[in-house]
Short mmCIF file of N, CA and C in Angstrom, two decimals:
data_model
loop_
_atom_site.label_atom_id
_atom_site.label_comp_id
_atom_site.label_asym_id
_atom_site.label_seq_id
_atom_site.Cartn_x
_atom_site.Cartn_y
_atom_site.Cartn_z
N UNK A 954 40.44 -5.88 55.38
CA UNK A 954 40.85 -4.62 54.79
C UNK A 954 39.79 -4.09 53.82
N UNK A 955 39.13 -4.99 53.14
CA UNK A 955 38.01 -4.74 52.24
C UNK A 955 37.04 -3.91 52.86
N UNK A 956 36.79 -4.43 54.39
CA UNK A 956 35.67 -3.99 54.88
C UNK A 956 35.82 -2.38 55.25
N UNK A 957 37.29 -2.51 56.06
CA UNK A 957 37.37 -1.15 56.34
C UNK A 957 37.67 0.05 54.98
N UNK A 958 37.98 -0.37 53.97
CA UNK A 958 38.01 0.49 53.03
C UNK A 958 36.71 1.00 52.25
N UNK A 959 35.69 -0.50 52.56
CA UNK A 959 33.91 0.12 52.45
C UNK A 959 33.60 1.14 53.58
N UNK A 960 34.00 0.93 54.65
CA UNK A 960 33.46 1.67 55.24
C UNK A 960 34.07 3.19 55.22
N UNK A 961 35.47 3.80 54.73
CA UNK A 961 35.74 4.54 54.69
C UNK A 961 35.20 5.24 53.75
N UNK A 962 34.86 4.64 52.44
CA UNK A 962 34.40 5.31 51.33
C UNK A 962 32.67 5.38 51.61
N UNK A 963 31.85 4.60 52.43
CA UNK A 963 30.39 5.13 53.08
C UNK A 963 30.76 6.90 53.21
N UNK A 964 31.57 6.06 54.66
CA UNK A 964 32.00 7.57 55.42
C UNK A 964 31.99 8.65 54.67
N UNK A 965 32.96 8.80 53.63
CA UNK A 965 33.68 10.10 52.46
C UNK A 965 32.31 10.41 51.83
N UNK A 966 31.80 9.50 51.25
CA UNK A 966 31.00 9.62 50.36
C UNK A 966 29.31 10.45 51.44
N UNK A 967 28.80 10.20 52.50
CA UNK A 967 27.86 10.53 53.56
C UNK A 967 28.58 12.22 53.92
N UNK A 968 29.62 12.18 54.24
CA UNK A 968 30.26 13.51 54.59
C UNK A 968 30.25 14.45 54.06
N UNK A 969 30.67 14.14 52.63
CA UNK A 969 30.40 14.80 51.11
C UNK A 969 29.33 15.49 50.63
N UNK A 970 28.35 14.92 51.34
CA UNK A 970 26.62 14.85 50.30
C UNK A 970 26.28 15.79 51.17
N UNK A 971 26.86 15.90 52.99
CA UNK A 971 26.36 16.71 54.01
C UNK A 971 25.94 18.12 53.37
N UNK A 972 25.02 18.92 53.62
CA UNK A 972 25.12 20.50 53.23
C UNK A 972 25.47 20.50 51.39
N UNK A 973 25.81 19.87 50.93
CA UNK A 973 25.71 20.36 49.31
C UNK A 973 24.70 20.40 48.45
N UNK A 974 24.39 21.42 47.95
CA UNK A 974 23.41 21.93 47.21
C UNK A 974 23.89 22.88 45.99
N UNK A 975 22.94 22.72 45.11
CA UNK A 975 23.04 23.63 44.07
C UNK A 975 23.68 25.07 44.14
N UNK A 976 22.70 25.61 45.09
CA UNK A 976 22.77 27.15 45.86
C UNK A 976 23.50 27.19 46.99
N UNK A 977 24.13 27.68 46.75
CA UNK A 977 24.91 28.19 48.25
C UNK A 977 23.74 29.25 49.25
N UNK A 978 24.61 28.84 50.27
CA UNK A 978 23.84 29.64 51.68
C UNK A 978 23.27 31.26 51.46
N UNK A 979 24.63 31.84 50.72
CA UNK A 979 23.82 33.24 50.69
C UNK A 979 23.33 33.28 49.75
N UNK A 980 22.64 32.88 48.34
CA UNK A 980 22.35 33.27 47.13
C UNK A 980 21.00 33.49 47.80
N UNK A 981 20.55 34.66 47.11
CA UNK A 981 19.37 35.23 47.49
C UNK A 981 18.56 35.17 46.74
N UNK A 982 17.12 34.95 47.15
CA UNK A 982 15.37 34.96 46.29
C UNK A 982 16.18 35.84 44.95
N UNK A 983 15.26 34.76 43.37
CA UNK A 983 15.47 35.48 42.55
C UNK A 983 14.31 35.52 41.70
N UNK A 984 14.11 36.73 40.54
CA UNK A 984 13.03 36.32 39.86
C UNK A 984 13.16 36.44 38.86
N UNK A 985 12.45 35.46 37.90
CA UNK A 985 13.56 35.33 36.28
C UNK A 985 12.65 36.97 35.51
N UNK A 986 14.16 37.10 34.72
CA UNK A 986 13.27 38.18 34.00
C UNK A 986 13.94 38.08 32.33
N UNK A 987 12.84 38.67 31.59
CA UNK A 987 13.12 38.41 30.35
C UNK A 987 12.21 39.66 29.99
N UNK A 988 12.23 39.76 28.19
CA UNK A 988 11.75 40.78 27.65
C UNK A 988 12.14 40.63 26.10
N UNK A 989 12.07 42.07 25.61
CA UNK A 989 12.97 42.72 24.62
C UNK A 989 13.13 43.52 24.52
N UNK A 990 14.33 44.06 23.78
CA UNK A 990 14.59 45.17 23.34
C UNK A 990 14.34 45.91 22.66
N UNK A 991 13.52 46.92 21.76
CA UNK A 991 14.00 47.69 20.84
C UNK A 991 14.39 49.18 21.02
N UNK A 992 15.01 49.70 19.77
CA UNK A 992 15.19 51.09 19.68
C UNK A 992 14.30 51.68 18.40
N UNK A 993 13.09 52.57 18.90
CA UNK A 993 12.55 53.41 17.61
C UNK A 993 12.11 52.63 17.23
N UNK A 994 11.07 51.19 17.78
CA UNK A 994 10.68 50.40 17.25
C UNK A 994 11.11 49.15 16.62
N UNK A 995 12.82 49.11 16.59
CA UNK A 995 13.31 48.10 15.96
C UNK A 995 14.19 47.17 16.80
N UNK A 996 13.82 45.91 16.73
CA UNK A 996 15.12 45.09 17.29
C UNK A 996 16.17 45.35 17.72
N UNK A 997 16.85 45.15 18.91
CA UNK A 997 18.40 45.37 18.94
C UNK A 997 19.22 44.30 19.55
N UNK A 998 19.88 43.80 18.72
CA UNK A 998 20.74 42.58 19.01
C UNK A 998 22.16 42.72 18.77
N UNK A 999 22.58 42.16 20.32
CA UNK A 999 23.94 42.13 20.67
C UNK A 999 23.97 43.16 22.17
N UNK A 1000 22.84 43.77 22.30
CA UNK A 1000 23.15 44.57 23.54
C UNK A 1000 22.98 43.93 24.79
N UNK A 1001 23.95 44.83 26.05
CA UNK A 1001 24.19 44.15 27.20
C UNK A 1001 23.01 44.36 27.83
N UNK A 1002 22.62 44.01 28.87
CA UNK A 1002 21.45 45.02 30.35
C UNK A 1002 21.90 44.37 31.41
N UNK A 1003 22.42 45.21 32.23
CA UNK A 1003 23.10 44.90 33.59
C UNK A 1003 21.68 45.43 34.88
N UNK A 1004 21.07 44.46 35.67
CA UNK A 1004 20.17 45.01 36.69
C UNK A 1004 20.82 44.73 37.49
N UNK A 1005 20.93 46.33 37.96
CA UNK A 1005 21.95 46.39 39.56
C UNK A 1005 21.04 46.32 40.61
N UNK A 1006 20.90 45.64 41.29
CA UNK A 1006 20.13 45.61 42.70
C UNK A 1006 20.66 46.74 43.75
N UNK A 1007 19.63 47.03 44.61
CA UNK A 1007 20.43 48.34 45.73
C UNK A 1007 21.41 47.58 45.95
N UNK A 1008 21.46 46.38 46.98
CA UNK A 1008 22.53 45.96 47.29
C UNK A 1008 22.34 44.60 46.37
N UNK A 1009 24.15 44.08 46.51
CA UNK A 1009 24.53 42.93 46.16
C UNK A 1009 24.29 42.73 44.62
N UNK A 1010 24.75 40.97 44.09
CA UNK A 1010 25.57 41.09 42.91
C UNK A 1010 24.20 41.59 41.80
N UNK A 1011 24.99 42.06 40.71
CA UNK A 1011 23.75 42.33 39.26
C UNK A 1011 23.26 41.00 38.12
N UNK A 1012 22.92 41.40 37.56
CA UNK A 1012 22.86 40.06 36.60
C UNK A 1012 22.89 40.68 35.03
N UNK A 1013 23.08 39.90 34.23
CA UNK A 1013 23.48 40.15 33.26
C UNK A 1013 22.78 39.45 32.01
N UNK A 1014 22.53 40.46 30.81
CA UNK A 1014 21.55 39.49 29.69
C UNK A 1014 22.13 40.16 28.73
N UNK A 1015 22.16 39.42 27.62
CA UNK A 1015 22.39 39.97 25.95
C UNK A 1015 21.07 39.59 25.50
N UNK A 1016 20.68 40.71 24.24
CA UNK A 1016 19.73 40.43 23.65
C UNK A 1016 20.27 38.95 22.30
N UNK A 1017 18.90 38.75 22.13
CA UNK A 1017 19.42 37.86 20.94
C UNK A 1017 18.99 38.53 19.46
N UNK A 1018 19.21 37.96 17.74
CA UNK A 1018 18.40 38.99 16.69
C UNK A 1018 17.63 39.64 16.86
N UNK A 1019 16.29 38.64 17.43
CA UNK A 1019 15.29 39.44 17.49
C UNK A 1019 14.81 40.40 18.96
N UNK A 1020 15.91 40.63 19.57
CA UNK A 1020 16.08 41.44 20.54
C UNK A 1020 15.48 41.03 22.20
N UNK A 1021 15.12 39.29 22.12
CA UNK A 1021 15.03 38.64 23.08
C UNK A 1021 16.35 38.72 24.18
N UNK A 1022 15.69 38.80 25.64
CA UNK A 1022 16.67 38.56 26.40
C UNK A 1022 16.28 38.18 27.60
N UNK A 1023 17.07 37.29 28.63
CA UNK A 1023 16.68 35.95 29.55
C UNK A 1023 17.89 36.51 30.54
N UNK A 1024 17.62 37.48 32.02
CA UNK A 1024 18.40 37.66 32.54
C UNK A 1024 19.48 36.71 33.56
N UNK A 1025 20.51 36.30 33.54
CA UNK A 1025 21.58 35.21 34.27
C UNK A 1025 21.89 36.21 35.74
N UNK A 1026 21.84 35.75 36.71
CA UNK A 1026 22.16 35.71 38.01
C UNK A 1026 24.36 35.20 38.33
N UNK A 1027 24.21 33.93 37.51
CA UNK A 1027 25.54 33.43 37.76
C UNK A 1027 25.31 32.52 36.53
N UNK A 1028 25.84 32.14 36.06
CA UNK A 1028 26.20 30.99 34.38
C UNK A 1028 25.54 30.57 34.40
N UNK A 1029 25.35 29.21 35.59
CA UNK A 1029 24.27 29.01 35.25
C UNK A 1029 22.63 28.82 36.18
N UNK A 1030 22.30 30.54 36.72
CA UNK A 1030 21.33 30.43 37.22
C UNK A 1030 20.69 31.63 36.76
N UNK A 1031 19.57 31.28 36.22
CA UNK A 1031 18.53 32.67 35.55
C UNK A 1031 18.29 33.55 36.99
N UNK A 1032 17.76 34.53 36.68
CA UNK A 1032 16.95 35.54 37.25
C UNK A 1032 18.07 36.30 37.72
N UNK A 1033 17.37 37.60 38.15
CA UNK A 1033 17.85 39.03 39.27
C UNK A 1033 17.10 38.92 40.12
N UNK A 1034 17.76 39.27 41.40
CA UNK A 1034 17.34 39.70 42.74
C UNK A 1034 16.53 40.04 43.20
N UNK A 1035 15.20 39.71 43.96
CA UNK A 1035 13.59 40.08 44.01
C UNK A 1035 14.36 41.62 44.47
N UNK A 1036 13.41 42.56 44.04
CA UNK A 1036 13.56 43.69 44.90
C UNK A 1036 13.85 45.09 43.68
N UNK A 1037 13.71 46.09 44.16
CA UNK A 1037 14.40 47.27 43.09
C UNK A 1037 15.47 46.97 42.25
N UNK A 1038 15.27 47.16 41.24
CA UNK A 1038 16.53 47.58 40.29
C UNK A 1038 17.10 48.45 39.45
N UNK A 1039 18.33 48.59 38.97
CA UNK A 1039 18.39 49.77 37.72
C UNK A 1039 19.13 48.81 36.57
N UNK A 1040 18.16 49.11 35.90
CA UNK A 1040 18.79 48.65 34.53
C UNK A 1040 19.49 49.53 33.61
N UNK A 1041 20.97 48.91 32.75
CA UNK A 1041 21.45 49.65 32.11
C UNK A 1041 21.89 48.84 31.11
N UNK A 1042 22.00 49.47 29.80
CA UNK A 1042 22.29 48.90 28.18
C UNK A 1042 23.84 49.39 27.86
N UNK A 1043 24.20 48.91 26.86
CA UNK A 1043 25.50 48.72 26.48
C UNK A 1043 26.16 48.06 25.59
N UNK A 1044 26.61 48.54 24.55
CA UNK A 1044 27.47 46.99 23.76
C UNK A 1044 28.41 46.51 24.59
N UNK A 1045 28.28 44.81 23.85
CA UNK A 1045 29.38 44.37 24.86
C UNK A 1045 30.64 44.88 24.09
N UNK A 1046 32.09 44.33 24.32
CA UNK A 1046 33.26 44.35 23.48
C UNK A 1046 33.42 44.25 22.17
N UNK A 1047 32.49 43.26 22.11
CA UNK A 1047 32.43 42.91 20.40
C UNK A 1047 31.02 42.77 19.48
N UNK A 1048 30.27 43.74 20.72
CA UNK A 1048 29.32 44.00 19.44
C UNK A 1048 29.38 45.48 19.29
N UNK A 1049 28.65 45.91 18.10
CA UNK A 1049 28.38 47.27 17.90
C UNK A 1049 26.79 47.83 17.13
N UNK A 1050 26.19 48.74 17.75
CA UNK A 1050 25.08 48.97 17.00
C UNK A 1050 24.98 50.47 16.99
N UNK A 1051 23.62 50.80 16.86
CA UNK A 1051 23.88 52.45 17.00
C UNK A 1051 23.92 52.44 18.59
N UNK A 1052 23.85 54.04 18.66
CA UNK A 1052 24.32 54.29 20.01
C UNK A 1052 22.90 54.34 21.52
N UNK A 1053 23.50 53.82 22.51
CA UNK A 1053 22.64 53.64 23.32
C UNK A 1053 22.26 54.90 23.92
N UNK A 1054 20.88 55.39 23.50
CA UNK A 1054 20.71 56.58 24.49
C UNK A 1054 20.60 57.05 25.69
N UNK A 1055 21.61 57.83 26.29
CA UNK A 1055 22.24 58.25 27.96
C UNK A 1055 21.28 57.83 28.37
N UNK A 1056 19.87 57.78 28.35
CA UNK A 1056 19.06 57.95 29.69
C UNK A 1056 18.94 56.58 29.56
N UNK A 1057 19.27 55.61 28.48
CA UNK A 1057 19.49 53.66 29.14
C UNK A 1057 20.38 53.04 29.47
N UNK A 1058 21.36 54.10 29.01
CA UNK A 1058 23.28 54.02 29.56
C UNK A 1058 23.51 54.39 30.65
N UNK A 1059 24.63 55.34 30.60
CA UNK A 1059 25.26 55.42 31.69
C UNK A 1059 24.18 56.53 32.65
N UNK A 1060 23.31 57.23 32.16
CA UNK A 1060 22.00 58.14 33.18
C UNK A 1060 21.22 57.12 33.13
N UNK A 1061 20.82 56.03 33.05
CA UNK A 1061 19.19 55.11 32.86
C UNK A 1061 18.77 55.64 33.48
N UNK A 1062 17.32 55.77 32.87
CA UNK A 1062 15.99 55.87 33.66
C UNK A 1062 15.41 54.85 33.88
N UNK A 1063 16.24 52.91 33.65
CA UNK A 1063 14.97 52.41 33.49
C UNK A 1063 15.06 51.78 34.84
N UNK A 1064 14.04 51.58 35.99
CA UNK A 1064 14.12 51.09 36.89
C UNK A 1064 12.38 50.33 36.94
N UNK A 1065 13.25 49.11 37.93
CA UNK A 1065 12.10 48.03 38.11
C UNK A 1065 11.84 47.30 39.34
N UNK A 1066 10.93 46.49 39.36
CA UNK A 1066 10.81 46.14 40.66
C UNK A 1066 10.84 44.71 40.38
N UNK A 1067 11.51 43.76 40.92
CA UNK A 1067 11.32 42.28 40.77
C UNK A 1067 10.43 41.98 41.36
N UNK A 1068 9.98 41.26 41.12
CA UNK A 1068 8.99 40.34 41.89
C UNK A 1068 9.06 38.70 41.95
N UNK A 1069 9.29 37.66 42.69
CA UNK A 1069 8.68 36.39 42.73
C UNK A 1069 8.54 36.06 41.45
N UNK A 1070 8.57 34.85 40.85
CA UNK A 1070 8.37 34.37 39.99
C UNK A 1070 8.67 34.89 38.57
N UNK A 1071 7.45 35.12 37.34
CA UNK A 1071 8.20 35.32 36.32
C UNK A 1071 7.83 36.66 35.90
N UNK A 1072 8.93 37.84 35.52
CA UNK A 1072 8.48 39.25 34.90
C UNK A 1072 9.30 39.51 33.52
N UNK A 1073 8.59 40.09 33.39
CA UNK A 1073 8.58 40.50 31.61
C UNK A 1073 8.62 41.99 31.52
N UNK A 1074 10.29 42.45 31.62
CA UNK A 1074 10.74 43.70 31.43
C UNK A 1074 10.58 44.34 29.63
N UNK A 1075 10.02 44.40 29.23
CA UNK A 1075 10.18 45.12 27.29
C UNK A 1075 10.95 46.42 27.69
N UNK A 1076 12.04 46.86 27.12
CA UNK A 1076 12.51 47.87 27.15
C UNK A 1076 12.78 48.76 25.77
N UNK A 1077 11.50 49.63 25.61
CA UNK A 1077 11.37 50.61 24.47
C UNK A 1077 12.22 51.91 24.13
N UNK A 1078 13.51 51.66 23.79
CA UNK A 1078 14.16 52.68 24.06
C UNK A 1078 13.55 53.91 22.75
N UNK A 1079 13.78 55.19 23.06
CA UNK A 1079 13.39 56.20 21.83
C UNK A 1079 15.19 56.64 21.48
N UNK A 1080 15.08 57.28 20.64
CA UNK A 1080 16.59 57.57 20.20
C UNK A 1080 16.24 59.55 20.47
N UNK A 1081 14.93 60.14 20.35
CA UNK A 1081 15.09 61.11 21.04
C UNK A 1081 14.46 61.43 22.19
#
């Protein structure tokens, strides 16, 4: 009985390991992106930036004090989607700062291109 219960747990355990990986099948090429923020020259911390890809999911970054930010794909996988993007700013729920100007909100102008490996978005917003 010993034996066959080793061998069942080989079995479970070989079956298990089949196909599992970190990444699932569809997660697509990503490329980490980071930067900072300011407005008018100054830091802005606590704001959102959502890069929407044409298609498929966005990713999401908060700045930190000094207006650092490290874009997330999924919890826990850095980067956005090789390919075009539009980026857009925002407080989250519970932060507040001055106000994000339309053309990085809800009109952005800021659009980018991913690339492979590592890019370094700075996003200089003006307040006029």
């Amino acid at each position: 009985m010993d034996r066959l219960a080793s061998l069942l747990f080989v079995f479970t355990f070989v079956l298990g390991s089949i196909g599992c990986s970190d990444r699932g099948e569809d997660m697509p090429a990503l490329g980490t992106v980071h930067g900072v923020v300011t407005l008018d020259g100054q830091p802005v911390s606590g704001v959102s930036i959502y890069f929407k890809p044409d298609v498929g999911r966005q990713s999401i970054a908060t700045t930190d004090e000094s207006g650092n930010y490290n874009a997330m794909y999924l919890v826990d996988e850095d980067g956005v989607k090789i390919g075009p993007c539009l980026a857009t700013l925002e407080w989250g729920p519970e932060a507040t700062g001055p106000a994000v100007p339309a053309k990085y909100g809800v009109n952005s102008i800021l659009k980018f291109e991913v690339k492979p490996g590592d890019n370094v978005f700075n996003i200089e917003m003006t307040s006029k």
